[in-house]
Amino acid sequence: MELSDEKYETIMESLEKGDSLAERGILKEALKKYMEALDNIPNPKNDYEIALHVYTALGDCYFNLKDFQNSCNNYNEALKCPDGLSHGYVWLGLGESYFELQEIDKAQDALMSAYMLEGKEIFSDEESKYFDLIKPSI
């Protein structure tokens, strides 16, 4: 589905402000901006491509706040968005979140999906424990 240019710009502005705050480590304020962006997406949110980016940003932010359950929830929502299933980064975040929640089977499945979509390179900036989990299966 398509958003009006005005609605799209409003969402992007909140998303970019959130990204800027997250890059500076101001995560709780970034979270507010990401939630603001999400609130501006009409229901059903998963019908809009931009929701993929907002849910992924929320997943990242919650992960960095060590709120792994909310991180999982948002990455799972991102997967339901247009093109969500083909984004290795979403699978990577989901797998890492499941790993931190000790849901190892789900973590392996998600991390393997990330690997299948993007190859080993997607793990290059990540802690080795995540790739090590799937290494025996490759």
Short mmCIF file of N, CA and C in Angstrom, two decimals:
data_model
loop_
_atom_site.label_atom_id
_atom_site.label_comp_id
_atom_site.label_asym_id
_atom_site.label_seq_id
_atom_site.Cartn_x
_atom_site.Cartn_y
_atom_site.Cartn_z
N MET A 1 0.83 -1.19 0.00
CA MET A 1 0.00 0.00 0.00
C MET A 1 0.87 1.25 0.00
N GLU A 2 0.31 2.31 -0.50
CA GLU A 2 1.05 3.57 -0.62
C GLU A 2 0.59 4.57 0.44
N LEU A 3 1.53 5.35 0.93
CA LEU A 3 1.24 6.44 1.85
C LEU A 3 1.27 7.75 1.08
N SER A 4 0.57 8.75 1.60
CA SER A 4 0.69 10.08 1.00
C SER A 4 2.12 10.56 1.22
N ASP A 5 2.58 11.45 0.36
CA ASP A 5 3.94 12.00 0.50
C ASP A 5 4.12 12.64 1.86
N GLU A 6 3.11 13.34 2.32
CA GLU A 6 3.19 14.03 3.60
C GLU A 6 3.33 13.03 4.75
N LYS A 7 2.55 11.98 4.73
CA LYS A 7 2.60 10.95 5.78
C LYS A 7 3.97 10.25 5.75
N TYR A 8 4.44 9.93 4.54
CA TYR A 8 5.74 9.28 4.39
C TYR A 8 6.85 10.16 4.97
N GLU A 9 6.82 11.45 4.65
CA GLU A 9 7.85 12.37 5.16
C GLU A 9 7.82 12.47 6.68
N THR A 10 6.63 12.49 7.25
CA THR A 10 6.49 12.55 8.71
C THR A 10 7.12 11.32 9.36
N ILE A 11 6.83 10.15 8.79
CA ILE A 11 7.38 8.89 9.32
C ILE A 11 8.90 8.88 9.17
N MET A 12 9.38 9.27 7.99
CA MET A 12 10.84 9.27 7.75
C MET A 12 11.57 10.24 8.68
N GLU A 13 10.96 11.37 8.95
CA GLU A 13 11.58 12.35 9.84
C GLU A 13 11.76 11.75 11.25
N SER A 14 10.72 11.08 11.75
CA SER A 14 10.83 10.44 13.07
C SER A 14 11.86 9.32 13.05
N LEU A 15 11.85 8.54 11.98
CA LEU A 15 12.80 7.43 11.84
C LEU A 15 14.24 7.95 11.82
N GLU A 16 14.49 8.99 11.06
CA GLU A 16 15.84 9.56 10.96
C GLU A 16 16.29 10.18 12.28
N LYS A 17 15.38 10.84 12.97
CA LYS A 17 15.73 11.40 14.29
C LYS A 17 16.06 10.27 15.26
N GLY A 18 15.28 9.18 15.19
CA GLY A 18 15.56 8.02 16.03
C GLY A 18 16.92 7.42 15.73
N ASP A 19 17.24 7.30 14.43
CA ASP A 19 18.55 6.77 14.03
C ASP A 19 19.68 7.63 14.57
N SER A 20 19.52 8.94 14.47
CA SER A 20 20.54 9.87 14.94
C SER A 20 20.75 9.71 16.45
N LEU A 21 19.66 9.62 17.18
CA LEU A 21 19.76 9.43 18.64
C LEU A 21 20.39 8.07 18.96
N ALA A 22 19.99 7.02 18.25
CA ALA A 22 20.53 5.69 18.51
C ALA A 22 22.03 5.65 18.24
N GLU A 23 22.47 6.31 17.17
CA GLU A 23 23.91 6.34 16.85
C GLU A 23 24.71 7.01 17.96
N ARG A 24 24.08 7.93 18.66
CA ARG A 24 24.77 8.64 19.76
C ARG A 24 24.56 7.93 21.10
N GLY A 25 23.87 6.78 21.07
CA GLY A 25 23.66 6.00 22.29
C GLY A 25 22.55 6.51 23.18
N ILE A 26 21.71 7.38 22.66
CA ILE A 26 20.58 7.91 23.44
C ILE A 26 19.36 7.04 23.11
N LEU A 27 19.40 5.82 23.60
CA LEU A 27 18.48 4.79 23.14
C LEU A 27 17.03 4.99 23.57
N LYS A 28 16.80 5.46 24.78
CA LYS A 28 15.40 5.63 25.22
C LYS A 28 14.72 6.74 24.44
N GLU A 29 15.46 7.78 24.08
CA GLU A 29 14.88 8.84 23.25
C GLU A 29 14.69 8.35 21.82
N ALA A 30 15.63 7.54 21.35
CA ALA A 30 15.50 6.95 20.01
C ALA A 30 14.25 6.09 19.95
N LEU A 31 14.02 5.32 20.99
CA LEU A 31 12.85 4.46 21.06
C LEU A 31 11.57 5.28 20.92
N LYS A 32 11.52 6.43 21.56
CA LYS A 32 10.34 7.31 21.47
C LYS A 32 10.12 7.75 20.02
N LYS A 33 11.20 8.09 19.33
CA LYS A 33 11.08 8.54 17.94
C LYS A 33 10.62 7.40 17.04
N TYR A 34 11.14 6.20 17.28
CA TYR A 34 10.73 5.05 16.48
C TYR A 34 9.25 4.73 16.73
N MET A 35 8.82 4.84 17.99
CA MET A 35 7.41 4.60 18.31
C MET A 35 6.52 5.66 17.64
N GLU A 36 7.01 6.88 17.62
CA GLU A 36 6.30 7.97 16.94
C GLU A 36 6.14 7.64 15.45
N ALA A 37 7.21 7.15 14.85
CA ALA A 37 7.16 6.76 13.43
C ALA A 37 6.13 5.65 13.23
N LEU A 38 6.16 4.65 14.11
CA LEU A 38 5.23 3.53 14.01
C LEU A 38 3.78 4.00 14.16
N ASP A 39 3.57 4.90 15.11
CA ASP A 39 2.21 5.42 15.34
C ASP A 39 1.65 6.15 14.13
N ASN A 40 2.51 6.67 13.28
CA ASN A 40 2.07 7.40 12.09
C ASN A 40 1.78 6.50 10.89
N ILE A 41 2.07 5.21 11.03
CA ILE A 41 1.76 4.26 9.95
C ILE A 41 0.34 3.76 10.17
N PRO A 42 -0.51 3.88 9.16
CA PRO A 42 -1.90 3.42 9.33
C PRO A 42 -1.97 1.89 9.53
N ASN A 43 -3.07 1.46 10.11
CA ASN A 43 -3.31 0.02 10.26
C ASN A 43 -3.92 -0.54 8.99
N PRO A 44 -3.64 -1.77 8.63
CA PRO A 44 -2.65 -2.65 9.26
C PRO A 44 -1.22 -2.24 8.86
N LYS A 45 -0.41 -1.98 9.85
CA LYS A 45 0.94 -1.44 9.65
C LYS A 45 1.79 -2.32 8.74
N ASN A 46 1.62 -3.65 8.87
CA ASN A 46 2.46 -4.59 8.11
C ASN A 46 2.21 -4.53 6.61
N ASP A 47 1.17 -3.81 6.18
CA ASP A 47 0.91 -3.67 4.75
C ASP A 47 1.83 -2.65 4.09
N TYR A 48 2.54 -1.88 4.88
CA TYR A 48 3.36 -0.79 4.35
C TYR A 48 4.84 -1.14 4.41
N GLU A 49 5.51 -0.90 3.30
CA GLU A 49 6.93 -1.22 3.22
C GLU A 49 7.76 -0.49 4.28
N ILE A 50 7.39 0.75 4.57
CA ILE A 50 8.17 1.54 5.54
C ILE A 50 8.11 0.91 6.93
N ALA A 51 7.07 0.15 7.21
CA ALA A 51 6.96 -0.50 8.52
C ALA A 51 8.12 -1.48 8.74
N LEU A 52 8.60 -2.09 7.66
CA LEU A 52 9.77 -2.98 7.76
C LEU A 52 10.94 -2.25 8.41
N HIS A 53 11.19 -1.03 7.97
CA HIS A 53 12.33 -0.26 8.49
C HIS A 53 12.08 0.20 9.93
N VAL A 54 10.84 0.57 10.22
CA VAL A 54 10.53 1.02 11.58
C VAL A 54 10.61 -0.15 12.57
N TYR A 55 10.01 -1.27 12.21
CA TYR A 55 10.08 -2.44 13.11
C TYR A 55 11.52 -2.92 13.29
N THR A 56 12.32 -2.86 12.24
CA THR A 56 13.73 -3.26 12.35
C THR A 56 14.48 -2.31 13.27
N ALA A 57 14.24 -1.02 13.12
CA ALA A 57 14.88 -0.04 14.00
C ALA A 57 14.46 -0.26 15.45
N LEU A 58 13.18 -0.55 15.67
CA LEU A 58 12.71 -0.85 17.03
C LEU A 58 13.38 -2.11 17.56
N GLY A 59 13.49 -3.13 16.72
CA GLY A 59 14.17 -4.36 17.13
C GLY A 59 15.60 -4.09 17.55
N ASP A 60 16.31 -3.30 16.74
CA ASP A 60 17.70 -2.96 17.07
C ASP A 60 17.79 -2.19 18.39
N CYS A 61 16.91 -1.23 18.54
CA CYS A 61 16.94 -0.38 19.72
C CYS A 61 16.65 -1.21 20.98
N TYR A 62 15.61 -2.02 20.94
CA TYR A 62 15.31 -2.88 22.09
C TYR A 62 16.46 -3.84 22.37
N PHE A 63 17.08 -4.37 21.31
CA PHE A 63 18.22 -5.28 21.50
C PHE A 63 19.33 -4.55 22.25
N ASN A 64 19.64 -3.34 21.82
CA ASN A 64 20.71 -2.57 22.47
C ASN A 64 20.36 -2.17 23.89
N LEU A 65 19.07 -2.12 24.20
CA LEU A 65 18.61 -1.87 25.57
C LEU A 65 18.53 -3.17 26.38
N LYS A 66 18.89 -4.27 25.73
CA LYS A 66 18.86 -5.61 26.34
C LYS A 66 17.45 -6.06 26.70
N ASP A 67 16.47 -5.53 25.98
CA ASP A 67 15.07 -5.96 26.12
C ASP A 67 14.81 -6.92 24.96
N PHE A 68 15.27 -8.15 25.14
CA PHE A 68 15.31 -9.11 24.03
C PHE A 68 13.92 -9.60 23.62
N GLN A 69 12.97 -9.63 24.55
CA GLN A 69 11.62 -10.06 24.18
C GLN A 69 10.97 -9.04 23.24
N ASN A 70 11.08 -7.76 23.56
CA ASN A 70 10.53 -6.73 22.67
C ASN A 70 11.31 -6.67 21.36
N SER A 71 12.58 -6.97 21.43
CA SER A 71 13.39 -7.04 20.22
C SER A 71 12.84 -8.13 19.29
N CYS A 72 12.62 -9.32 19.84
CA CYS A 72 12.04 -10.43 19.07
C CYS A 72 10.69 -10.04 18.47
N ASN A 73 9.86 -9.44 19.29
CA ASN A 73 8.52 -9.06 18.84
C ASN A 73 8.59 -8.15 17.62
N ASN A 74 9.49 -7.18 17.66
CA ASN A 74 9.58 -6.22 16.55
C ASN A 74 10.22 -6.83 15.31
N TYR A 75 11.23 -7.65 15.48
CA TYR A 75 11.81 -8.33 14.31
C TYR A 75 10.78 -9.25 13.67
N ASN A 76 9.98 -9.92 14.49
CA ASN A 76 8.93 -10.79 13.94
C ASN A 76 7.89 -9.97 13.16
N GLU A 77 7.57 -8.79 13.65
CA GLU A 77 6.65 -7.92 12.91
C GLU A 77 7.29 -7.48 11.59
N ALA A 78 8.58 -7.20 11.62
CA ALA A 78 9.28 -6.79 10.39
C ALA A 78 9.20 -7.89 9.32
N LEU A 79 9.28 -9.14 9.75
CA LEU A 79 9.21 -10.26 8.80
C LEU A 79 7.86 -10.31 8.08
N LYS A 80 6.82 -9.80 8.71
CA LYS A 80 5.47 -9.82 8.13
C LYS A 80 5.23 -8.70 7.13
N CYS A 81 6.17 -7.77 7.04
CA CYS A 81 6.03 -6.62 6.14
C CYS A 81 6.43 -7.02 4.71
N PRO A 82 6.02 -6.21 3.72
CA PRO A 82 6.45 -6.50 2.34
C PRO A 82 7.98 -6.64 2.28
N ASP A 83 8.47 -7.70 1.66
CA ASP A 83 9.89 -8.00 1.50
C ASP A 83 10.60 -8.36 2.81
N GLY A 84 9.89 -8.43 3.91
CA GLY A 84 10.52 -8.70 5.20
C GLY A 84 11.27 -10.02 5.24
N LEU A 85 10.68 -11.06 4.67
CA LEU A 85 11.31 -12.38 4.73
C LEU A 85 12.62 -12.46 3.96
N SER A 86 12.84 -11.53 3.05
CA SER A 86 14.06 -11.58 2.24
C SER A 86 15.18 -10.69 2.80
N HIS A 87 14.98 -10.13 3.97
CA HIS A 87 16.00 -9.27 4.59
C HIS A 87 16.81 -10.05 5.61
N GLY A 88 18.02 -10.40 5.24
CA GLY A 88 18.89 -11.16 6.12
C GLY A 88 19.15 -10.47 7.44
N TYR A 89 19.21 -9.14 7.40
CA TYR A 89 19.49 -8.39 8.63
C TYR A 89 18.39 -8.60 9.67
N VAL A 90 17.14 -8.67 9.23
CA VAL A 90 16.03 -8.91 10.16
C VAL A 90 16.18 -10.30 10.79
N TRP A 91 16.50 -11.29 9.96
CA TRP A 91 16.71 -12.65 10.48
C TRP A 91 17.87 -12.68 11.47
N LEU A 92 18.93 -11.93 11.16
CA LEU A 92 20.09 -11.87 12.05
C LEU A 92 19.68 -11.31 13.42
N GLY A 93 19.00 -10.18 13.41
CA GLY A 93 18.56 -9.58 14.67
C GLY A 93 17.64 -10.49 15.45
N LEU A 94 16.74 -11.14 14.73
CA LEU A 94 15.82 -12.06 15.39
C LEU A 94 16.58 -13.23 16.01
N GLY A 95 17.52 -13.78 15.26
CA GLY A 95 18.31 -14.89 15.77
C GLY A 95 19.13 -14.51 17.00
N GLU A 96 19.73 -13.33 16.95
CA GLU A 96 20.52 -12.87 18.09
C GLU A 96 19.63 -12.65 19.31
N SER A 97 18.43 -12.13 19.08
CA SER A 97 17.49 -11.90 20.19
C SER A 97 17.06 -13.23 20.80
N TYR A 98 16.71 -14.20 19.95
CA TYR A 98 16.35 -15.52 20.47
C TYR A 98 17.52 -16.15 21.23
N PHE A 99 18.72 -15.97 20.71
CA PHE A 99 19.91 -16.50 21.37
C PHE A 99 19.99 -15.95 22.79
N GLU A 100 19.82 -14.63 22.93
CA GLU A 100 19.94 -13.99 24.24
C GLU A 100 18.81 -14.42 25.19
N LEU A 101 17.68 -14.85 24.62
CA LEU A 101 16.58 -15.37 25.43
C LEU A 101 16.73 -16.87 25.69
N GLN A 102 17.84 -17.46 25.23
CA GLN A 102 18.13 -18.88 25.34
C GLN A 102 17.10 -19.76 24.62
N GLU A 103 16.50 -19.22 23.57
CA GLU A 103 15.62 -20.02 22.72
C GLU A 103 16.46 -20.47 21.53
N ILE A 104 17.30 -21.47 21.82
CA ILE A 104 18.38 -21.86 20.91
C ILE A 104 17.88 -22.42 19.58
N ASP A 105 16.83 -23.24 19.59
CA ASP A 105 16.31 -23.77 18.32
C ASP A 105 15.83 -22.65 17.41
N LYS A 106 15.08 -21.72 17.98
CA LYS A 106 14.58 -20.58 17.19
C LYS A 106 15.75 -19.72 16.72
N ALA A 107 16.75 -19.56 17.59
CA ALA A 107 17.93 -18.77 17.23
C ALA A 107 18.65 -19.41 16.05
N GLN A 108 18.83 -20.73 16.09
CA GLN A 108 19.51 -21.43 14.99
C GLN A 108 18.75 -21.25 13.68
N ASP A 109 17.43 -21.40 13.72
CA ASP A 109 16.63 -21.26 12.50
C ASP A 109 16.77 -19.86 11.91
N ALA A 110 16.65 -18.85 12.76
CA ALA A 110 16.72 -17.47 12.27
C ALA A 110 18.12 -17.13 11.77
N LEU A 111 19.14 -17.54 12.51
CA LEU A 111 20.51 -17.25 12.10
C LEU A 111 20.87 -17.98 10.81
N MET A 112 20.34 -19.19 10.64
CA MET A 112 20.58 -19.93 9.40
C MET A 112 19.89 -19.21 8.22
N SER A 113 18.72 -18.67 8.46
CA SER A 113 18.04 -17.90 7.41
C SER A 113 18.87 -16.68 7.01
N ALA A 114 19.44 -16.01 7.99
CA ALA A 114 20.31 -14.86 7.70
C ALA A 114 21.50 -15.30 6.86
N TYR A 115 22.10 -16.42 7.24
CA TYR A 115 23.25 -16.96 6.52
C TYR A 115 22.88 -17.34 5.09
N MET A 116 21.74 -18.00 4.93
CA MET A 116 21.31 -18.44 3.59
C MET A 116 21.05 -17.24 2.67
N LEU A 117 20.54 -16.15 3.23
CA LEU A 117 20.23 -14.97 2.42
C LEU A 117 21.47 -14.12 2.12
N GLU A 118 22.37 -14.01 3.09
CA GLU A 118 23.46 -13.04 2.98
C GLU A 118 24.86 -13.63 3.00
N GLY A 119 24.99 -14.89 3.40
CA GLY A 119 26.32 -15.47 3.52
C GLY A 119 26.99 -15.10 4.83
N LYS A 120 28.21 -15.56 4.97
CA LYS A 120 28.94 -15.36 6.23
C LYS A 120 29.22 -13.88 6.52
N GLU A 121 29.25 -13.06 5.47
CA GLU A 121 29.57 -11.63 5.64
C GLU A 121 28.65 -10.93 6.63
N ILE A 122 27.38 -11.37 6.69
CA ILE A 122 26.42 -10.70 7.57
C ILE A 122 26.84 -10.81 9.03
N PHE A 123 27.66 -11.78 9.35
CA PHE A 123 28.11 -11.99 10.72
C PHE A 123 29.42 -11.25 11.04
N SER A 124 29.99 -10.56 10.07
CA SER A 124 31.33 -10.00 10.24
C SER A 124 31.44 -8.97 11.36
N ASP A 125 30.38 -8.23 11.64
CA ASP A 125 30.44 -7.22 12.70
C ASP A 125 29.78 -7.69 13.99
N GLU A 126 29.44 -8.96 14.04
CA GLU A 126 28.69 -9.50 15.18
C GLU A 126 29.61 -10.32 16.08
N GLU A 127 29.16 -10.54 17.32
CA GLU A 127 29.91 -11.41 18.23
C GLU A 127 29.95 -12.81 17.63
N SER A 128 31.09 -13.48 17.78
CA SER A 128 31.29 -14.79 17.14
C SER A 128 30.33 -15.85 17.65
N LYS A 129 29.78 -15.69 18.84
CA LYS A 129 28.89 -16.71 19.42
C LYS A 129 27.67 -16.98 18.53
N TYR A 130 27.25 -15.97 17.77
CA TYR A 130 26.07 -16.15 16.93
C TYR A 130 26.38 -17.03 15.71
N PHE A 131 27.50 -16.76 15.06
CA PHE A 131 27.88 -17.60 13.92
C PHE A 131 28.28 -18.99 14.39
N ASP A 132 28.94 -19.06 15.55
CA ASP A 132 29.36 -20.35 16.09
C ASP A 132 28.18 -21.29 16.31
N LEU A 133 27.01 -20.72 16.59
CA LEU A 133 25.82 -21.53 16.82
C LEU A 133 25.40 -22.31 15.58
N ILE A 134 25.58 -21.70 14.40
CA ILE A 134 25.16 -22.39 13.18
C ILE A 134 26.31 -23.05 12.43
N LYS A 135 27.54 -22.75 12.81
CA LYS A 135 28.71 -23.27 12.09
C LYS A 135 28.67 -24.78 11.89
N PRO A 136 28.29 -25.58 12.90
CA PRO A 136 28.26 -27.03 12.70
C PRO A 136 27.26 -27.48 11.63
N SER A 137 26.26 -26.67 11.33
CA SER A 137 25.22 -27.03 10.36
C SER A 137 25.56 -26.64 8.93
N ILE A 138 26.64 -25.89 8.77
CA ILE A 138 26.97 -25.36 7.43
C ILE A 138 27.81 -26.37 6.66
#
